[in-house]
Amino acid sequence: SAVISQKPSRDICQRGTSLTIQCQVDSQVTMMFWYRQQPGQSLTLIATANQGSEATYESGFVIDKFPISRPNLTFSTLTVSNMSPEDSSIYLCSVVAGIVYNEQFFGPGTRLTVL
Amino acid sequence: ELKVEQNPLFLSMQEGKNYTIYCNYSTTSDRLYWYRQDPGKSLESLFVLLSNGAVKQEGRLMASLDTKARLSTLHITAAVHDLSATYFCAVESGGYQKVTFGTGTKLQVIP
């Protein structure tokens, strides 16, 4: 399995500001994923982050709004830029890891509230 | 585009009863996951189903996968209050390791 930590666990921010969320994994992984879960909703993939290359964004998400860094095989950041109340969500990072077979593990999430 | 549908969206059941949550998906899958999410918490992995006919059981929960029908089920046996949570299925497809989540089923078990 993989142990994932995220910082911060929660934050309350003013509209127009930006927040950077950190994701740390206890083992080296090729791909890391960032998801958003809006209140009462399911999870939606924002982007896939590979080390050494630019992130791949899903439809509806753009780099200017959600810039991602992936400086090494155990760490990634997601920035939520120029925030509005609609960005209030839980943001989760995930990785694929495993010994017998690969499976997807999720971090504890960052609960963001934008006022 | 892969679509994953769950039903029901909301399920209220009495303790001791049995019920099944269904997960349908629109394209071939590499693997299928079931997760549990408690309010305000992250996702807890319940099952990973890798192949057609796979069946896994843990306690009062049993998951199965029929890749030909593109259907997975999560069966709850003799429900207890502690099972109250939201359950998500998620499908990994296309070989890219990213998953698409279902809508979720909010389960409420009433004592």
Short mmCIF file of C-alpha atoms in Angstrom, two decimals:
data_model
loop_
_atom_site.label_atom_id
_atom_site.label_comp_id
_atom_site.label_asym_id
_atom_site.label_seq_id
_atom_site.Cartn_x
_atom_site.Cartn_y
_atom_site.Cartn_z
CA SER A 1 0.00 0.00 0.00
CA ALA A 2 0.94 3.68 -0.10
CA VAL A 3 0.67 6.21 2.70
CA ILE A 4 -0.27 9.65 1.46
CA SER A 5 -0.31 12.90 3.38
CA GLN A 6 -1.71 16.24 2.31
CA LYS A 7 -1.20 19.77 3.58
CA PRO A 8 -3.15 21.70 4.57
CA SER A 9 -5.98 19.51 5.75
CA ARG A 10 -8.36 22.41 5.48
CA ASP A 11 -8.33 26.14 4.77
CA ILE A 12 -10.66 29.07 4.46
CA CYS A 13 -9.61 31.55 1.81
CA GLN A 14 -10.78 34.84 0.37
CA ARG A 15 -11.90 35.04 -3.24
CA GLY A 16 -9.21 36.12 -5.66
CA THR A 17 -6.40 34.51 -3.70
CA SER A 18 -4.52 31.28 -4.44
CA LEU A 19 -3.82 28.18 -2.36
CA THR A 20 -1.18 25.54 -2.90
CA ILE A 21 -1.92 22.02 -1.70
CA GLN A 22 0.92 19.60 -1.08
CA CYS A 23 0.81 15.84 -1.49
CA GLN A 24 3.55 13.57 -0.13
CA VAL A 25 3.76 9.81 -0.69
CA ASP A 26 5.88 7.38 1.31
CA SER A 27 7.14 5.56 -1.78
CA GLN A 28 8.18 6.45 -5.31
CA VAL A 29 5.32 6.41 -7.80
CA THR A 30 5.19 7.15 -11.48
CA MET A 31 1.87 8.92 -11.65
CA MET A 32 -0.04 11.03 -9.18
CA PHE A 33 -3.58 12.18 -9.67
CA TRP A 34 -5.52 15.17 -8.40
CA TYR A 35 -9.28 14.96 -7.85
CA ARG A 36 -11.92 17.42 -6.81
CA GLN A 37 -15.03 16.55 -4.84
CA GLN A 38 -17.58 19.30 -4.71
CA PRO A 39 -20.06 19.28 -1.82
CA GLY A 40 -22.38 16.29 -2.01
CA GLN A 41 -20.88 15.18 -5.31
CA SER A 42 -18.70 12.40 -6.63
CA LEU A 43 -15.02 12.76 -7.45
CA THR A 44 -13.83 14.33 -10.67
CA LEU A 45 -10.31 13.95 -12.00
CA ILE A 46 -8.53 17.27 -12.47
CA ALA A 47 -5.21 16.11 -13.87
CA THR A 48 -2.55 13.43 -13.98
CA ALA A 49 0.94 14.47 -12.87
CA ASN A 50 4.01 12.64 -14.12
CA GLN A 51 7.45 13.43 -12.83
CA GLY A 52 9.53 15.35 -15.32
CA SER A 53 6.70 16.32 -17.65
CA GLU A 54 3.76 18.66 -17.71
CA ALA A 55 0.54 17.53 -16.13
CA THR A 56 -2.26 16.23 -18.32
CA TYR A 57 -5.54 18.00 -17.63
CA GLU A 58 -9.03 16.62 -18.03
CA SER A 59 -11.72 18.39 -19.97
CA GLY A 60 -12.94 21.45 -18.10
CA PHE A 61 -9.71 22.00 -16.17
CA VAL A 62 -6.87 24.27 -17.32
CA ILE A 63 -3.32 24.82 -16.24
CA ASP A 64 -3.78 28.53 -15.55
CA LYS A 65 -6.44 27.76 -12.96
CA PHE A 66 -4.89 24.59 -11.50
CA PRO A 67 -1.11 24.64 -12.00
CA ILE A 68 0.56 21.43 -10.85
CA SER A 69 4.15 20.68 -10.00
CA ARG A 70 5.78 17.26 -9.78
CA PRO A 71 9.42 17.81 -8.83
CA ASN A 72 10.15 14.20 -7.82
CA LEU A 73 8.60 10.75 -7.54
CA THR A 74 7.15 11.27 -4.04
CA PHE A 75 5.76 14.79 -4.10
CA SER A 76 3.31 16.98 -5.99
CA THR A 77 1.51 20.27 -5.51
CA LEU A 78 -1.77 21.57 -6.84
CA THR A 79 -2.48 25.29 -6.81
CA VAL A 80 -6.00 26.62 -6.96
CA SER A 81 -5.61 30.07 -8.49
CA ASN A 82 -7.78 33.17 -8.35
CA MET A 83 -10.29 31.36 -6.21
CA SER A 84 -14.03 31.87 -6.23
CA PRO A 85 -16.70 30.31 -3.97
CA GLU A 86 -17.32 27.70 -6.70
CA ASP A 87 -13.86 26.31 -5.94
CA SER A 88 -15.00 25.27 -2.46
CA SER A 89 -14.41 21.53 -2.52
CA ILE A 90 -12.34 18.71 -1.15
CA TYR A 91 -9.17 18.21 -3.16
CA LEU A 92 -7.61 14.76 -3.05
CA CYS A 93 -4.43 13.38 -4.45
CA SER A 94 -4.06 9.73 -5.27
CA VAL A 95 -1.43 7.29 -6.46
CA VAL A 96 -1.32 3.82 -7.91
CA ALA A 97 0.84 1.39 -5.99
CA GLY A 98 0.95 -2.21 -4.96
CA ILE A 99 3.02 -5.33 -4.54
CA VAL A 100 0.77 -8.11 -5.80
CA TYR A 101 -1.28 -5.88 -8.02
CA ASN A 102 -1.68 -2.15 -8.51
CA GLU A 103 -4.45 -0.33 -6.78
CA GLN A 104 -5.35 3.29 -6.28
CA PHE A 105 -4.90 4.93 -2.90
CA PHE A 106 -6.16 8.31 -1.80
CA GLY A 107 -4.81 10.96 0.48
CA PRO A 108 -6.85 12.39 3.36
CA GLY A 109 -7.97 15.36 1.28
CA THR A 110 -7.83 19.13 1.67
CA ARG A 111 -11.12 20.81 2.48
CA LEU A 112 -11.17 24.25 0.89
CA THR A 113 -13.76 26.91 1.63
CA VAL A 114 -13.69 30.12 -0.40
CA LEU A 115 -15.55 33.12 0.98
CA GLU B 1 -16.00 8.72 -22.88
CA LEU B 2 -16.35 6.34 -19.97
CA LYS B 3 -19.55 6.76 -17.97
CA VAL B 4 -20.14 5.09 -14.63
CA GLU B 5 -23.61 4.96 -13.15
CA GLN B 6 -24.67 3.76 -9.73
CA ASN B 7 -28.06 3.03 -8.36
CA PRO B 8 -29.66 3.73 -6.13
CA LEU B 9 -28.29 7.17 -5.28
CA PHE B 10 -29.76 6.99 -1.82
CA LEU B 11 -30.65 3.94 0.20
CA SER B 12 -32.31 3.84 3.57
CA MET B 13 -32.58 0.40 5.09
CA GLN B 14 -33.26 -1.19 8.39
CA GLU B 15 -30.70 -3.11 10.33
CA GLY B 16 -30.68 -6.79 9.52
CA LYS B 17 -31.89 -6.37 5.94
CA ASN B 18 -30.05 -7.25 2.74
CA TYR B 19 -29.60 -5.00 -0.26
CA THR B 20 -27.54 -4.58 -3.42
CA ILE B 21 -25.94 -1.50 -4.96
CA TYR B 22 -25.40 -1.61 -8.72
CA CYS B 23 -22.61 -0.08 -10.78
CA ASN B 24 -22.89 0.02 -14.58
CA TYR B 25 -20.16 1.33 -16.85
CA SER B 26 -20.02 2.07 -20.54
CA THR B 27 -16.70 0.71 -21.84
CA THR B 28 -14.34 -2.14 -21.16
CA SER B 29 -12.60 -1.97 -17.81
CA ASP B 30 -9.11 -2.79 -16.58
CA ARG B 31 -10.24 -3.01 -12.98
CA LEU B 32 -13.08 -1.86 -10.78
CA TYR B 33 -12.89 -0.40 -7.30
CA TRP B 34 -15.36 0.00 -4.49
CA TYR B 35 -14.71 2.71 -1.92
CA ARG B 36 -16.38 3.83 1.25
CA GLN B 37 -16.49 7.47 2.32
CA ASP B 38 -17.64 8.66 5.74
CA PRO B 39 -18.79 12.29 6.08
CA GLY B 40 -15.86 14.69 5.99
CA LYS B 41 -13.39 11.86 5.41
CA SER B 42 -11.31 10.56 2.53
CA LEU B 43 -11.89 7.34 0.65
CA GLU B 44 -11.36 3.92 2.15
CA SER B 45 -10.64 1.16 -0.33
CA LEU B 46 -13.00 -1.80 0.06
CA PHE B 47 -12.43 -4.01 -2.97
CA VAL B 48 -10.42 -4.18 -6.16
CA LEU B 49 -11.94 -6.44 -8.81
CA LEU B 50 -9.58 -7.45 -11.56
CA SER B 51 -11.33 -9.90 -13.84
CA ASN B 52 -14.64 -11.22 -15.04
CA GLY B 53 -16.40 -13.28 -12.43
CA ALA B 54 -14.32 -11.88 -9.58
CA VAL B 55 -16.06 -12.03 -6.23
CA LYS B 56 -14.66 -10.63 -3.01
CA GLN B 57 -16.12 -10.58 0.46
CA GLU B 58 -15.24 -8.70 3.60
CA GLY B 59 -17.55 -8.98 6.55
CA ARG B 60 -21.08 -8.05 5.53
CA LEU B 61 -20.02 -6.71 2.13
CA MET B 62 -19.55 -8.74 -1.03
CA ALA B 63 -18.57 -7.33 -4.41
CA SER B 64 -18.75 -9.00 -7.79
CA LEU B 65 -17.82 -8.12 -11.34
CA ASP B 66 -19.36 -9.13 -14.66
CA THR B 67 -17.24 -7.56 -17.38
CA LYS B 68 -19.45 -8.86 -20.17
CA ALA B 69 -22.46 -7.08 -18.74
CA ARG B 70 -20.25 -4.17 -17.60
CA LEU B 71 -21.81 -4.49 -14.19
CA SER B 72 -20.54 -4.68 -10.65
CA THR B 73 -22.60 -5.20 -7.54
CA LEU B 74 -21.99 -4.51 -3.88
CA HIS B 75 -24.18 -6.71 -1.74
CA ILE B 76 -24.88 -5.87 1.86
CA THR B 77 -25.89 -8.70 4.16
CA ALA B 78 -27.71 -8.12 7.45
CA ALA B 79 -26.91 -4.42 7.51
CA VAL B 80 -25.71 -2.75 10.70
CA HIS B 81 -25.66 0.95 11.56
CA ASP B 82 -21.86 1.12 11.20
CA LEU B 83 -22.23 0.53 7.47
CA SER B 84 -23.87 3.93 7.04
CA ALA B 85 -21.66 5.84 4.59
CA THR B 86 -21.43 6.78 0.94
CA TYR B 87 -20.20 4.03 -1.36
CA PHE B 88 -18.52 4.73 -4.67
CA CYS B 89 -17.60 2.44 -7.49
CA ALA B 90 -14.79 3.55 -9.77
CA VAL B 91 -13.63 2.11 -13.07
CA GLU B 92 -10.09 2.12 -14.40
CA SER B 93 -9.99 1.87 -18.14
CA GLY B 94 -7.75 2.57 -21.09
CA GLY B 95 -4.50 1.56 -19.48
CA TYR B 96 -3.72 4.98 -18.05
CA GLN B 97 -4.45 4.11 -14.42
CA LYS B 98 -6.85 6.99 -13.99
CA VAL B 99 -10.29 6.10 -12.74
CA THR B 100 -13.77 7.41 -13.35
CA PHE B 101 -16.07 7.49 -10.37
CA GLY B 102 -19.71 6.62 -10.15
CA THR B 103 -22.25 8.98 -8.67
CA GLY B 104 -22.08 7.37 -5.26
CA THR B 105 -24.74 5.68 -3.13
CA LYS B 106 -25.51 7.21 0.23
CA LEU B 107 -26.46 4.38 2.55
CA GLN B 108 -28.32 5.00 5.76
CA VAL B 109 -28.90 2.04 8.05
CA ILE B 110 -31.63 2.65 10.55
CA PRO B 111 -31.46 0.82 13.91
#
